[in-house]
CSV table of C-alpha atoms and ligand atoms in Angstrom, one decimal:
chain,number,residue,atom,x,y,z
A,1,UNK,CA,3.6,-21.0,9.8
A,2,UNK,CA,1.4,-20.3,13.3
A,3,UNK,CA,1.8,-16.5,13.8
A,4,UNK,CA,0.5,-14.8,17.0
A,5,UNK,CA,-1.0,-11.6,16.9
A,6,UNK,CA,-0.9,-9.5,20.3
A,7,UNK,CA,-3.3,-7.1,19.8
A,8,UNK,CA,-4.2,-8.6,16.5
A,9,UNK,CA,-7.9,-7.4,17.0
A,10,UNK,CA,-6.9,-3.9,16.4
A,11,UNK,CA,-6.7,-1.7,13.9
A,12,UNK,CA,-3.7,-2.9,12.1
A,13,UNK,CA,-3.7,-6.2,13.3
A,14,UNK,CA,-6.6,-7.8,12.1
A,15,UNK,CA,-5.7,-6.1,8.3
A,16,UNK,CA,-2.4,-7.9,9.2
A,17,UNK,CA,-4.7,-11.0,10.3
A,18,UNK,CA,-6.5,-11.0,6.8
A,19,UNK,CA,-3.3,-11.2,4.6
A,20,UNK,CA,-1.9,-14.1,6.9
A,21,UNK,CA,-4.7,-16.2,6.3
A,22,UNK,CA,-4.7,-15.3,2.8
A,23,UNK,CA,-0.8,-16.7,2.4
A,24,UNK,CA,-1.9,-20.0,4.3
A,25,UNK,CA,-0.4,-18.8,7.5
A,26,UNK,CA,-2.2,-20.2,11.1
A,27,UNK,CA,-2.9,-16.9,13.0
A,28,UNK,CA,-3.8,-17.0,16.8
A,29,UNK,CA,-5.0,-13.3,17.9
A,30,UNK,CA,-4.1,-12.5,21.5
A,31,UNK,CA,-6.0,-9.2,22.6
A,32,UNK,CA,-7.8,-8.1,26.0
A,33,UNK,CA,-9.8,-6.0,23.6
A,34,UNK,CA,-9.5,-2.8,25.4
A,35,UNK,CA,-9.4,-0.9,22.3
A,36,UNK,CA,-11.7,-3.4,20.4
A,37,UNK,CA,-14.3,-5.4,19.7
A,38,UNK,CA,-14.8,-9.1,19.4
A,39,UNK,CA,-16.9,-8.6,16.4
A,40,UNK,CA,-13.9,-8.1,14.2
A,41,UNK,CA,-13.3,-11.9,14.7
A,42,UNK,CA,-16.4,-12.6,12.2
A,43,UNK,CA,-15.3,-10.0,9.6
A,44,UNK,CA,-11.8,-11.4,9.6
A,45,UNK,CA,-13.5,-14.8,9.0
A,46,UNK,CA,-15.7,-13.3,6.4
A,47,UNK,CA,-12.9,-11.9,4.1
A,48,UNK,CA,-10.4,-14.5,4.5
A,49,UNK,CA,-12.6,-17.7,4.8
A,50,UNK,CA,-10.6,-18.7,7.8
A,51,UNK,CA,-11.5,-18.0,11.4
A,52,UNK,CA,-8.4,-17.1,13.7
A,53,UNK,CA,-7.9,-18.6,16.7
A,54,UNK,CA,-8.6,-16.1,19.9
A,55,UNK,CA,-7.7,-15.5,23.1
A,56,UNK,CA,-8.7,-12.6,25.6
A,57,UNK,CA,-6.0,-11.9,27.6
A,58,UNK,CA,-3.6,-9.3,28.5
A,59,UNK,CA,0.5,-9.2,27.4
A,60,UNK,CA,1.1,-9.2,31.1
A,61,UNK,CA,-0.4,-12.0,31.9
A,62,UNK,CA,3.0,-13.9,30.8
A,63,UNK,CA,1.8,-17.0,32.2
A,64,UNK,CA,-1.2,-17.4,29.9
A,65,UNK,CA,1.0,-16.0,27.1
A,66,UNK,CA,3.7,-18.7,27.7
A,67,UNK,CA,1.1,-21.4,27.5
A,68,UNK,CA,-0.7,-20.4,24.2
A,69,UNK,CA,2.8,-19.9,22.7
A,70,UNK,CA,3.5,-23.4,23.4
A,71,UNK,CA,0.1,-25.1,23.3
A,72,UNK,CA,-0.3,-23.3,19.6
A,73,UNK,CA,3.1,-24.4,18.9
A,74,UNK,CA,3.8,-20.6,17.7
A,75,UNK,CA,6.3,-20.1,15.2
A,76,UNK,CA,6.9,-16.1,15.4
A,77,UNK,CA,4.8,-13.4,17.2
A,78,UNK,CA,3.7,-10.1,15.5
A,79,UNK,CA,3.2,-7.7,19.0
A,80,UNK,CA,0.8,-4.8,18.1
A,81,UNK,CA,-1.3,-5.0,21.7
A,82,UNK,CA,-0.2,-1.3,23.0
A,83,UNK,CA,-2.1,1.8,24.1
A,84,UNK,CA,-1.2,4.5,21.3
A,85,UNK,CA,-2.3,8.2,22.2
A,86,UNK,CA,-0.1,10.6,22.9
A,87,UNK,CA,-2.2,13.3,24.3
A,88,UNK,CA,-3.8,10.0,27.4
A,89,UNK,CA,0.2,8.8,27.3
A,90,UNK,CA,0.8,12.2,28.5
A,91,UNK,CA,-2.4,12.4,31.3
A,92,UNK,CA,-1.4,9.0,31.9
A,93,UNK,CA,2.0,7.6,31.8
A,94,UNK,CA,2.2,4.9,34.5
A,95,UNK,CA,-0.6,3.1,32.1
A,96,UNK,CA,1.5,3.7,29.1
A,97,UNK,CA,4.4,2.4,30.8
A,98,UNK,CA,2.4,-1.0,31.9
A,99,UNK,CA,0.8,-1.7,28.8
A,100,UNK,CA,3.5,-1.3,26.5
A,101,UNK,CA,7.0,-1.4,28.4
A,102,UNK,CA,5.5,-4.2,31.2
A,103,UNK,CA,4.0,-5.6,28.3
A,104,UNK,CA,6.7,-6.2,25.9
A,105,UNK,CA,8.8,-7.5,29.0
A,106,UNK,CA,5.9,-10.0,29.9
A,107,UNK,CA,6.0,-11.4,26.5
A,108,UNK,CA,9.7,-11.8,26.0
A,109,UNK,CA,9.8,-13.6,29.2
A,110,UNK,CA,7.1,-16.2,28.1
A,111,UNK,CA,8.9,-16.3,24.2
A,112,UNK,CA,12.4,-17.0,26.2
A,113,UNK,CA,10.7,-19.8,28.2
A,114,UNK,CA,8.9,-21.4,25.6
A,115,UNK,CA,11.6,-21.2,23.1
A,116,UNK,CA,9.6,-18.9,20.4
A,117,UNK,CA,12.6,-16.4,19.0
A,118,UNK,CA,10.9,-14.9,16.3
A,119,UNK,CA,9.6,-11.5,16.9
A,120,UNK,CA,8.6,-8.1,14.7
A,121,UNK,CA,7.8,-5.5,16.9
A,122,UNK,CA,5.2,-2.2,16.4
A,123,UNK,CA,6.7,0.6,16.8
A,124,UNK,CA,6.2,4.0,15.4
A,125,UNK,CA,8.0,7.1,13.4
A,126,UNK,CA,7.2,9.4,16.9
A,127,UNK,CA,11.1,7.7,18.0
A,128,UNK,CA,12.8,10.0,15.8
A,129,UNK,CA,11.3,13.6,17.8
A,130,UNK,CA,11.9,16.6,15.8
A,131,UNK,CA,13.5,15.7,12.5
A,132,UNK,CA,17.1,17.2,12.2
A,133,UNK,CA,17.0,16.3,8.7
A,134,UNK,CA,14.3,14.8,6.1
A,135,UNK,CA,13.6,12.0,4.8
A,136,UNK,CA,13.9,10.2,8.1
A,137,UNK,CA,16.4,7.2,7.5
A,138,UNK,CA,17.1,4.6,10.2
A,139,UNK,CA,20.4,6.2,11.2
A,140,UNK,CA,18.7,9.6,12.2
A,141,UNK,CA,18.8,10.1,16.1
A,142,UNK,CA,15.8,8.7,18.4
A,143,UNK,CA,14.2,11.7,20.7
A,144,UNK,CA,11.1,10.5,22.0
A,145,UNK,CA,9.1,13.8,23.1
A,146,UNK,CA,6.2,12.1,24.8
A,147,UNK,CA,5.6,9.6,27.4
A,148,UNK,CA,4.0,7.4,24.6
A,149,UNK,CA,7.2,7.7,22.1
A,150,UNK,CA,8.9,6.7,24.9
A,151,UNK,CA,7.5,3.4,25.7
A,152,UNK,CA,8.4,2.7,21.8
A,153,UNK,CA,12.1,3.9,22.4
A,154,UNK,CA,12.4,1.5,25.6
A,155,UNK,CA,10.8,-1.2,24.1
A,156,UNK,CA,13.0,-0.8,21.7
A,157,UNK,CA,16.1,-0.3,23.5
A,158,UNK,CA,14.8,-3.7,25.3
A,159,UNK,CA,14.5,-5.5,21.9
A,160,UNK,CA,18.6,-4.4,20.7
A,161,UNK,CA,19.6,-5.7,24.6
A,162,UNK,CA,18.1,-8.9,24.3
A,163,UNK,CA,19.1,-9.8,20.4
A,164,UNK,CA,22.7,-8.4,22.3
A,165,UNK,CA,22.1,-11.1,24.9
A,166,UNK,CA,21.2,-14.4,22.6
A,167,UNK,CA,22.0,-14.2,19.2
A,168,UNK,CA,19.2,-17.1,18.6
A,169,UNK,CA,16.9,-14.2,18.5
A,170,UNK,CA,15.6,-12.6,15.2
A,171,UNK,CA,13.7,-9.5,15.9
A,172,UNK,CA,12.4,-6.4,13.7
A,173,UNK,CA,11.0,-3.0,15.2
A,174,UNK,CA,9.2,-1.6,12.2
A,175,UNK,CA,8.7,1.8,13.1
A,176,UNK,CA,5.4,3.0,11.0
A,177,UNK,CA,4.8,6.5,9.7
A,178,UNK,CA,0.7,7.4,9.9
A,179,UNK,CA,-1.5,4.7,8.8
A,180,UNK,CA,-4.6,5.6,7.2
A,181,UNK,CA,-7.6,3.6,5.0
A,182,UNK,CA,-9.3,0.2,5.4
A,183,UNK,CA,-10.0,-2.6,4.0
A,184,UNK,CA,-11.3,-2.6,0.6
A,185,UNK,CA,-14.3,-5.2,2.0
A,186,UNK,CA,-15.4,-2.2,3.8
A,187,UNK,CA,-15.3,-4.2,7.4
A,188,UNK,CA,-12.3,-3.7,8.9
A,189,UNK,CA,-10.7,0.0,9.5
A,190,UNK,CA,-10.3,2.4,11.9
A,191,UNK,CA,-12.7,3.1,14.4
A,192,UNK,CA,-11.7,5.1,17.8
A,193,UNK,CA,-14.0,5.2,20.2
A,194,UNK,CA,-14.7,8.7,21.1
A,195,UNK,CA,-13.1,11.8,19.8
A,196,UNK,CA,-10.8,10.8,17.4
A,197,UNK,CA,-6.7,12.0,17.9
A,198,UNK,CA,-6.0,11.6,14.5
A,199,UNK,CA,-6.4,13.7,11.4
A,200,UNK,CA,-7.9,10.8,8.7
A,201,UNK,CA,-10.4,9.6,11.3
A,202,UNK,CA,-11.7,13.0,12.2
A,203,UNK,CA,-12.4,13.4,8.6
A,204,UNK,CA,-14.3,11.1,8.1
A,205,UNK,CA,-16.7,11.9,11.3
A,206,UNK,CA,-16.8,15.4,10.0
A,207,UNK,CA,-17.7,14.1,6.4
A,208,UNK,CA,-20.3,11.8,8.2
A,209,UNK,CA,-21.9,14.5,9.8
A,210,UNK,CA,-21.0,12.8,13.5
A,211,UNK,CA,-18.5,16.0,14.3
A,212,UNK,CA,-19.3,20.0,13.4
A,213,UNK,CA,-16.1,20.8,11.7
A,214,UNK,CA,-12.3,19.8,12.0
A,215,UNK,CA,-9.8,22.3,13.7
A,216,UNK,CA,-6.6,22.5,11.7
A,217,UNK,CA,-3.9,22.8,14.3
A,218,UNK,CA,-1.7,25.5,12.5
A,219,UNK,CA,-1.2,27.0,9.0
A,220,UNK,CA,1.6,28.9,10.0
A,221,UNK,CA,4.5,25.7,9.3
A,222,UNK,CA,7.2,25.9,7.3
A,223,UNK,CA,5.1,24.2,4.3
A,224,UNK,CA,4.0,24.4,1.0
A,225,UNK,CA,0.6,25.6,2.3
A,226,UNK,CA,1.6,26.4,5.8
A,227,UNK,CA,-0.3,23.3,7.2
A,228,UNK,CA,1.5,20.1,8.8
A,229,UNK,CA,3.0,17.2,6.4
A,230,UNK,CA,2.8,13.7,7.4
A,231,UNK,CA,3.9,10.5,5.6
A,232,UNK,CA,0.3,9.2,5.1
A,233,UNK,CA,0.6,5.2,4.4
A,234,UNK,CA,-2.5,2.9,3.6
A,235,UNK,CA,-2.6,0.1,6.2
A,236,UNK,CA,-2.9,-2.3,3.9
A,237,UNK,CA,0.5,-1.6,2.3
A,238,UNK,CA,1.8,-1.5,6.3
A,239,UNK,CA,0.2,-5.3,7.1
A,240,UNK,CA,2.4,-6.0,3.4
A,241,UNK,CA,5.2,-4.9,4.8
A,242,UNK,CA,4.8,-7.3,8.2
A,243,UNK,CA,4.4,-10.2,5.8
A,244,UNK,CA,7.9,-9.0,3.9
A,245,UNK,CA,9.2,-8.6,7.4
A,246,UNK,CA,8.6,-12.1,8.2
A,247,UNK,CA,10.0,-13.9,5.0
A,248,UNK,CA,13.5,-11.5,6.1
A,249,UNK,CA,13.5,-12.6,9.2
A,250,UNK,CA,13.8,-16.1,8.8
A,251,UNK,CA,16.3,-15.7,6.2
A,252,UNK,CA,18.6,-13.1,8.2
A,253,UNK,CA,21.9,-13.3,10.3
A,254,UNK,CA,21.5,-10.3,11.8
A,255,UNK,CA,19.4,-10.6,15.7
A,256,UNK,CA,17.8,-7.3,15.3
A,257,UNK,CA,16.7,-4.9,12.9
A,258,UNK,CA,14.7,-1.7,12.5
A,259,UNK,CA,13.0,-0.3,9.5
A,260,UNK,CA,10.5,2.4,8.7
A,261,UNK,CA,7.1,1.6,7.1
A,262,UNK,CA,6.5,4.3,5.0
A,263,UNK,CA,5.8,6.0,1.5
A,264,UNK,CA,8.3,8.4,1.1
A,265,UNK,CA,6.0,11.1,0.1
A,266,UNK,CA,4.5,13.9,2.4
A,267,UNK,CA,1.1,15.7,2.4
A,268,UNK,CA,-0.1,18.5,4.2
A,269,UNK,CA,-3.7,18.8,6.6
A,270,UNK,CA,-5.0,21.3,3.0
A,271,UNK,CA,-4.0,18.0,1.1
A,272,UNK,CA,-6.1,15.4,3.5
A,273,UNK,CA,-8.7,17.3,3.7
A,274,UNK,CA,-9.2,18.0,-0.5
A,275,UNK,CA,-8.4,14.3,-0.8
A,276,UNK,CA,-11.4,13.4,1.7
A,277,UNK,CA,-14.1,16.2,0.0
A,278,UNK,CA,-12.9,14.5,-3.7
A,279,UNK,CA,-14.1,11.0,-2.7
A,280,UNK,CA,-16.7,11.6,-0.4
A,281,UNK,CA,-18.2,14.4,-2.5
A,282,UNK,CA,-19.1,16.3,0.7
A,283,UNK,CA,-17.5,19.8,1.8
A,284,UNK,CA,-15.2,19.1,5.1
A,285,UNK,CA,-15.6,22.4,7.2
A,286,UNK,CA,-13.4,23.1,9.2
A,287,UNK,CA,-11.4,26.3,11.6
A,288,UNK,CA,-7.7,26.9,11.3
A,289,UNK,CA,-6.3,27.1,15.3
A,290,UNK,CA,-3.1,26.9,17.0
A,291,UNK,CA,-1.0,24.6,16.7
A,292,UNK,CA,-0.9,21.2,18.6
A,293,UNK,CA,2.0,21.0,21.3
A,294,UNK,CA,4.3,18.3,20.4
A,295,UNK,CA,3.7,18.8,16.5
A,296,UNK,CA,6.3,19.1,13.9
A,297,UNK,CA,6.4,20.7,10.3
A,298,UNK,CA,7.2,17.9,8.3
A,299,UNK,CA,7.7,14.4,8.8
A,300,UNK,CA,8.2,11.6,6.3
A,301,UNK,CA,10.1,8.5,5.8
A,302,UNK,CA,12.8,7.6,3.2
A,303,UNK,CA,11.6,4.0,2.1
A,304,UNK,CA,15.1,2.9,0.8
A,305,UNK,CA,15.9,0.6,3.8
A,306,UNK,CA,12.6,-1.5,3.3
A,307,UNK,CA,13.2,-1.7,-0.1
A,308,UNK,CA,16.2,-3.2,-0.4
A,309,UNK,CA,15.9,-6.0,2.6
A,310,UNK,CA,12.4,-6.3,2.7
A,311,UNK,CA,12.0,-5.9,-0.6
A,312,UNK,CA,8.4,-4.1,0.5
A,313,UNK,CA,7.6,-0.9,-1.1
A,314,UNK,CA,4.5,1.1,-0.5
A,315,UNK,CA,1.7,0.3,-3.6
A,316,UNK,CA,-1.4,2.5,-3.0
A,317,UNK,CA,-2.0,5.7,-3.5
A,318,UNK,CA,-3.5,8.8,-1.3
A,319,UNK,CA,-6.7,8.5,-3.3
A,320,UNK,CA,-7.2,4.6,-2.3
A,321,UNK,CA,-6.6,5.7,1.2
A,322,UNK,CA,-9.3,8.1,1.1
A,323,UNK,CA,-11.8,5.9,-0.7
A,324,UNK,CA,-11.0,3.3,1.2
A,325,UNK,CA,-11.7,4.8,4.4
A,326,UNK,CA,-15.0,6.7,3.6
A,327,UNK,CA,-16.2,3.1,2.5
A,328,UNK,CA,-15.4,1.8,5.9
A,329,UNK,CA,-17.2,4.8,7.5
A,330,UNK,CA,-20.1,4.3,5.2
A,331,UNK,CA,-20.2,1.2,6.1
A,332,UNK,CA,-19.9,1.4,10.0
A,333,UNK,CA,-23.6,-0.5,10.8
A,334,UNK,CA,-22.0,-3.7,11.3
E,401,LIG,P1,-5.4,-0.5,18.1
E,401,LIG,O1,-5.7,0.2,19.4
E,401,LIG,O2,-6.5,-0.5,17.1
E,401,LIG,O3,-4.9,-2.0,18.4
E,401,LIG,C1,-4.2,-2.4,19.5
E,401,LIG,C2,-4.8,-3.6,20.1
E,401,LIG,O4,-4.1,-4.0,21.3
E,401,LIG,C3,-6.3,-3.4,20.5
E,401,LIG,O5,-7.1,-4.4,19.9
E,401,LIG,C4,-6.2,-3.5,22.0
E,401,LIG,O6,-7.4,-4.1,22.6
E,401,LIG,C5,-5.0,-4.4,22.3
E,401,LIG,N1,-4.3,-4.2,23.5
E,401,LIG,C6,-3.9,-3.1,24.1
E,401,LIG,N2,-3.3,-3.3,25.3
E,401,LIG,C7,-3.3,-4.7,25.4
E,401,LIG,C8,-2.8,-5.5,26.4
E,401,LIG,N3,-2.2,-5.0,27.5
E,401,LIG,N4,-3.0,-6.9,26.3
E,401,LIG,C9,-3.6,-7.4,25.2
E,401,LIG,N5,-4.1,-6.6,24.2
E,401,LIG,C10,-4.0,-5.3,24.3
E,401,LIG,O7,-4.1,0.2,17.6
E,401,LIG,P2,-3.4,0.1,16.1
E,401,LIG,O8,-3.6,1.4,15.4
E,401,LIG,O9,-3.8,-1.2,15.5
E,401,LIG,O10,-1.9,0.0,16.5
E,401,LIG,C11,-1.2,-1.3,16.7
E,401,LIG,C12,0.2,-1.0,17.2
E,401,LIG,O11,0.8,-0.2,16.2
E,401,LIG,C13,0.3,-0.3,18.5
E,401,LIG,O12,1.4,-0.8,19.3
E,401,LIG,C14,0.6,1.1,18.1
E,401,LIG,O13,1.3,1.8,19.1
E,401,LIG,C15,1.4,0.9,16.9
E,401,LIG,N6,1.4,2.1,16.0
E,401,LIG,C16,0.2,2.5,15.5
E,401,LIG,C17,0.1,3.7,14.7
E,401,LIG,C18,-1.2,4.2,14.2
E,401,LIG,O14,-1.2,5.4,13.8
E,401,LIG,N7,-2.3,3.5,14.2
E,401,LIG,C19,1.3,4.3,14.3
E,401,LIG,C20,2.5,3.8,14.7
E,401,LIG,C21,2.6,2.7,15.6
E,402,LIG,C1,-1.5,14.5,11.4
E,402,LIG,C2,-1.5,16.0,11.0
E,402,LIG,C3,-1.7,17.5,12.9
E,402,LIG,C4,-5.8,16.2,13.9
E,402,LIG,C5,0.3,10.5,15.5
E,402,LIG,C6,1.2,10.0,16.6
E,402,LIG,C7,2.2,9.1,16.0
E,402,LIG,C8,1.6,7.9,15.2
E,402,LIG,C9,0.6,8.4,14.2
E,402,LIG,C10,1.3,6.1,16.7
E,402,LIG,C11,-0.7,16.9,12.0
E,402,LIG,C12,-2.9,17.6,12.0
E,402,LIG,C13,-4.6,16.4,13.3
E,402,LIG,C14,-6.7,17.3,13.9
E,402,LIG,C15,-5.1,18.6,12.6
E,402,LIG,N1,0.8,7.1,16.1
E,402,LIG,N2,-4.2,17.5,12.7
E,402,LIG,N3,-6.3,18.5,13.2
E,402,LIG,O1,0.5,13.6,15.0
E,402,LIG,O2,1.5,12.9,12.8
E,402,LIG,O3,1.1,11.2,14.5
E,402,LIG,O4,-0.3,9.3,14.9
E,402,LIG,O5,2.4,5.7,16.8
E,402,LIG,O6,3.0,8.6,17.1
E,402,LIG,O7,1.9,11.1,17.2
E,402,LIG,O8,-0.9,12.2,13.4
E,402,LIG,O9,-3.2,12.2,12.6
E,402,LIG,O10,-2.7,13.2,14.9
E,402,LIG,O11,-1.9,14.4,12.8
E,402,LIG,O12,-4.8,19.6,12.0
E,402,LIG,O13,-7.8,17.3,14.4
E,402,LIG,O14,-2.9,16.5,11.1
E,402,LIG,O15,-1.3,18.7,13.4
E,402,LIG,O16,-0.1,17.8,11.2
E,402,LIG,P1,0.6,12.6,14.0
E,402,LIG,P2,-2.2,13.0,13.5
């Protein structure tokens, strides 16, 4: 099958890129590289033995987008491209708004006119708000408490309206928890540019020596060591589950879906950070401040809706995360 990537030079898309190629799929990546570099081209090449096609272009350019779909003849589309931090979303939401809600409109405009029905959306674990109840099924209530968790909700809320509309459509929002690690090759993981926003990524900078210390935002949660608990998932077990999503969604009756990427297991900042000293063999200082505006105790996902349609579970574990992503960092002179 052709698959386009939106954003597929990203973080998650070009691990998502790497297994594609591996099955035999075609992948065209589609990415104005905003928040990445075209070097990741080569390194997905150089795991997979297969060079992607590659366009740079934006989502809402829906001309350009129209013609690739139908010029690659493009079976299904994977849409990652997106602008994902919620402390900018907040400084900036019109952007947010344009990127991701513009964005996803631009692109089912140019799938309607070129006939391309086939869609699995990114969305994210931040549409559920404050838990009311844990493990976070499907069914619990959406409360987006950020401009960025908004642009999921509408997009989402767009994707149910449309499926509504034409029931030719198959479309699954696959709403992840928090994806950590890299490849095992080393070449492809997370790299922010700046300050990272995210616990796993700091870590690692700190552990590098690139940052002083990390600031713990809180110890005074409701938790088993007061600290906050997140469903930590290794991306490579979240690009597995896009692959099970695709095989469902050529089988299903049902237009649209939604299903949560995660382990099903929570662990707290104290957790991370002993995980991250254990592989890197290197003390992680760090400060314990307030806590983060926004932040919630505990989130973490139950699994049991992936499971039984995707038949996608979660394989790897917190320490292949960890390893996995100091290996990447090690290995950042690329
Ligand atoms: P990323 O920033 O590494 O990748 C996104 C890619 O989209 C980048 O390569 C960027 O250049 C591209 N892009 C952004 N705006 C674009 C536009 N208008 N046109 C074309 N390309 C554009 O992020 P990621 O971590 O790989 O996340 C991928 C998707 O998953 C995003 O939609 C994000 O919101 C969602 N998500 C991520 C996480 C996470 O923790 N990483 C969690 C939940 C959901
Ligand atoms: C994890 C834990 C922090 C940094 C975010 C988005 C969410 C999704 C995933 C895209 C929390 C603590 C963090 C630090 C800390 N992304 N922390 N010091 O907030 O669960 O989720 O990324 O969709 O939408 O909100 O992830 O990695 O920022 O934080 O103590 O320097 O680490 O308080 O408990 P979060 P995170």
């Amino acid at each position: 099958m052709r698959i386009l990537l939106t954003g597929g030079a990203g973080y998650i898309g070009s691990h998502i890129a790497v297994l594609l190629l591996g099955l035999g799929h075609e992948v065209t990546i589609y990415d104005n590289l905003s928040n990445s570099d075209r070097s990741v081209l080569g390194r997905i090449s150089k795991i997979a033995g297969k060079t992607p096609d590659f366009f740079d272009a934006d989502v809402n350019d829906s001309d350009v987008l129209e013609g690739v779909l139908r010029n690659q003849n493009i079976e299904s589309v994977i849409h990652l491209a997106g602008l994902k931090a919620v402390g900018e979303s907040v400084s900036y939401p019109l952007e947010y708004f344009k990127n991701n809600v513009s964005g996803i409109i631009s692109l089912l405009g140019a799938m309607n006119r070129a006939n391309v029905k086939s869609l699995i959306f990114s969305s994210s674990a931040t549409v559920y708000g404050n838990p009311s109840y844990l493990p976070l099924d499907e069914e619990h209530p959406t409360c987006a408490v950020n401009p960025y968790g908004r642009t999921k909700l509408h997009c989402e809320e767009i994707l149910s309206d449309i499926a509504n509309s034409d029931s030719s459509w198959r479309i699954s929002s696959l709403r992840y928890f928090n994806p950590v690690g890299a490849h095992d090759s080393g070449l492809l993981g997370d790299n922010p540019s700046g300050k990272p926003n995210n616990l796993a990524p700091y870590l690692m900078r700190v552990a590098a020596g690139t940052l002083d210390h990390v600031v713990i935002f809180g110890d005074d949660y409701e938790t088993l060591d007061g600290t906050g608990v997140r469903d930590y998932i290794h991306v490579v077990d979240v690009a597995e589950g896009h692959c099970a999503a695709l095989t469902e969604l050529g089988d299903r009756e049902l237009p649209f879906n939604v299903f949560n990427l995660g382990t099903g297991y929570g662990h707290s900042v104290f957790q991370m950070l002993a995980a991250f000293e254990n592989v890197s063999t290197i003390k992680i200082p760090y400060i314990v401040g307030p806590r983060r505006p926004g932040d919630v105790a505990s989130c973490f996902a139950s699994t049991e809706k992936a499971t039984e349609f995707l038949g996608w579970a979660a394989k790897k574990t917190l320490k292949d995360m960890c390893l996995s992503a100091w290996n990447f960092q090690k290995n950042r002179s690329f």
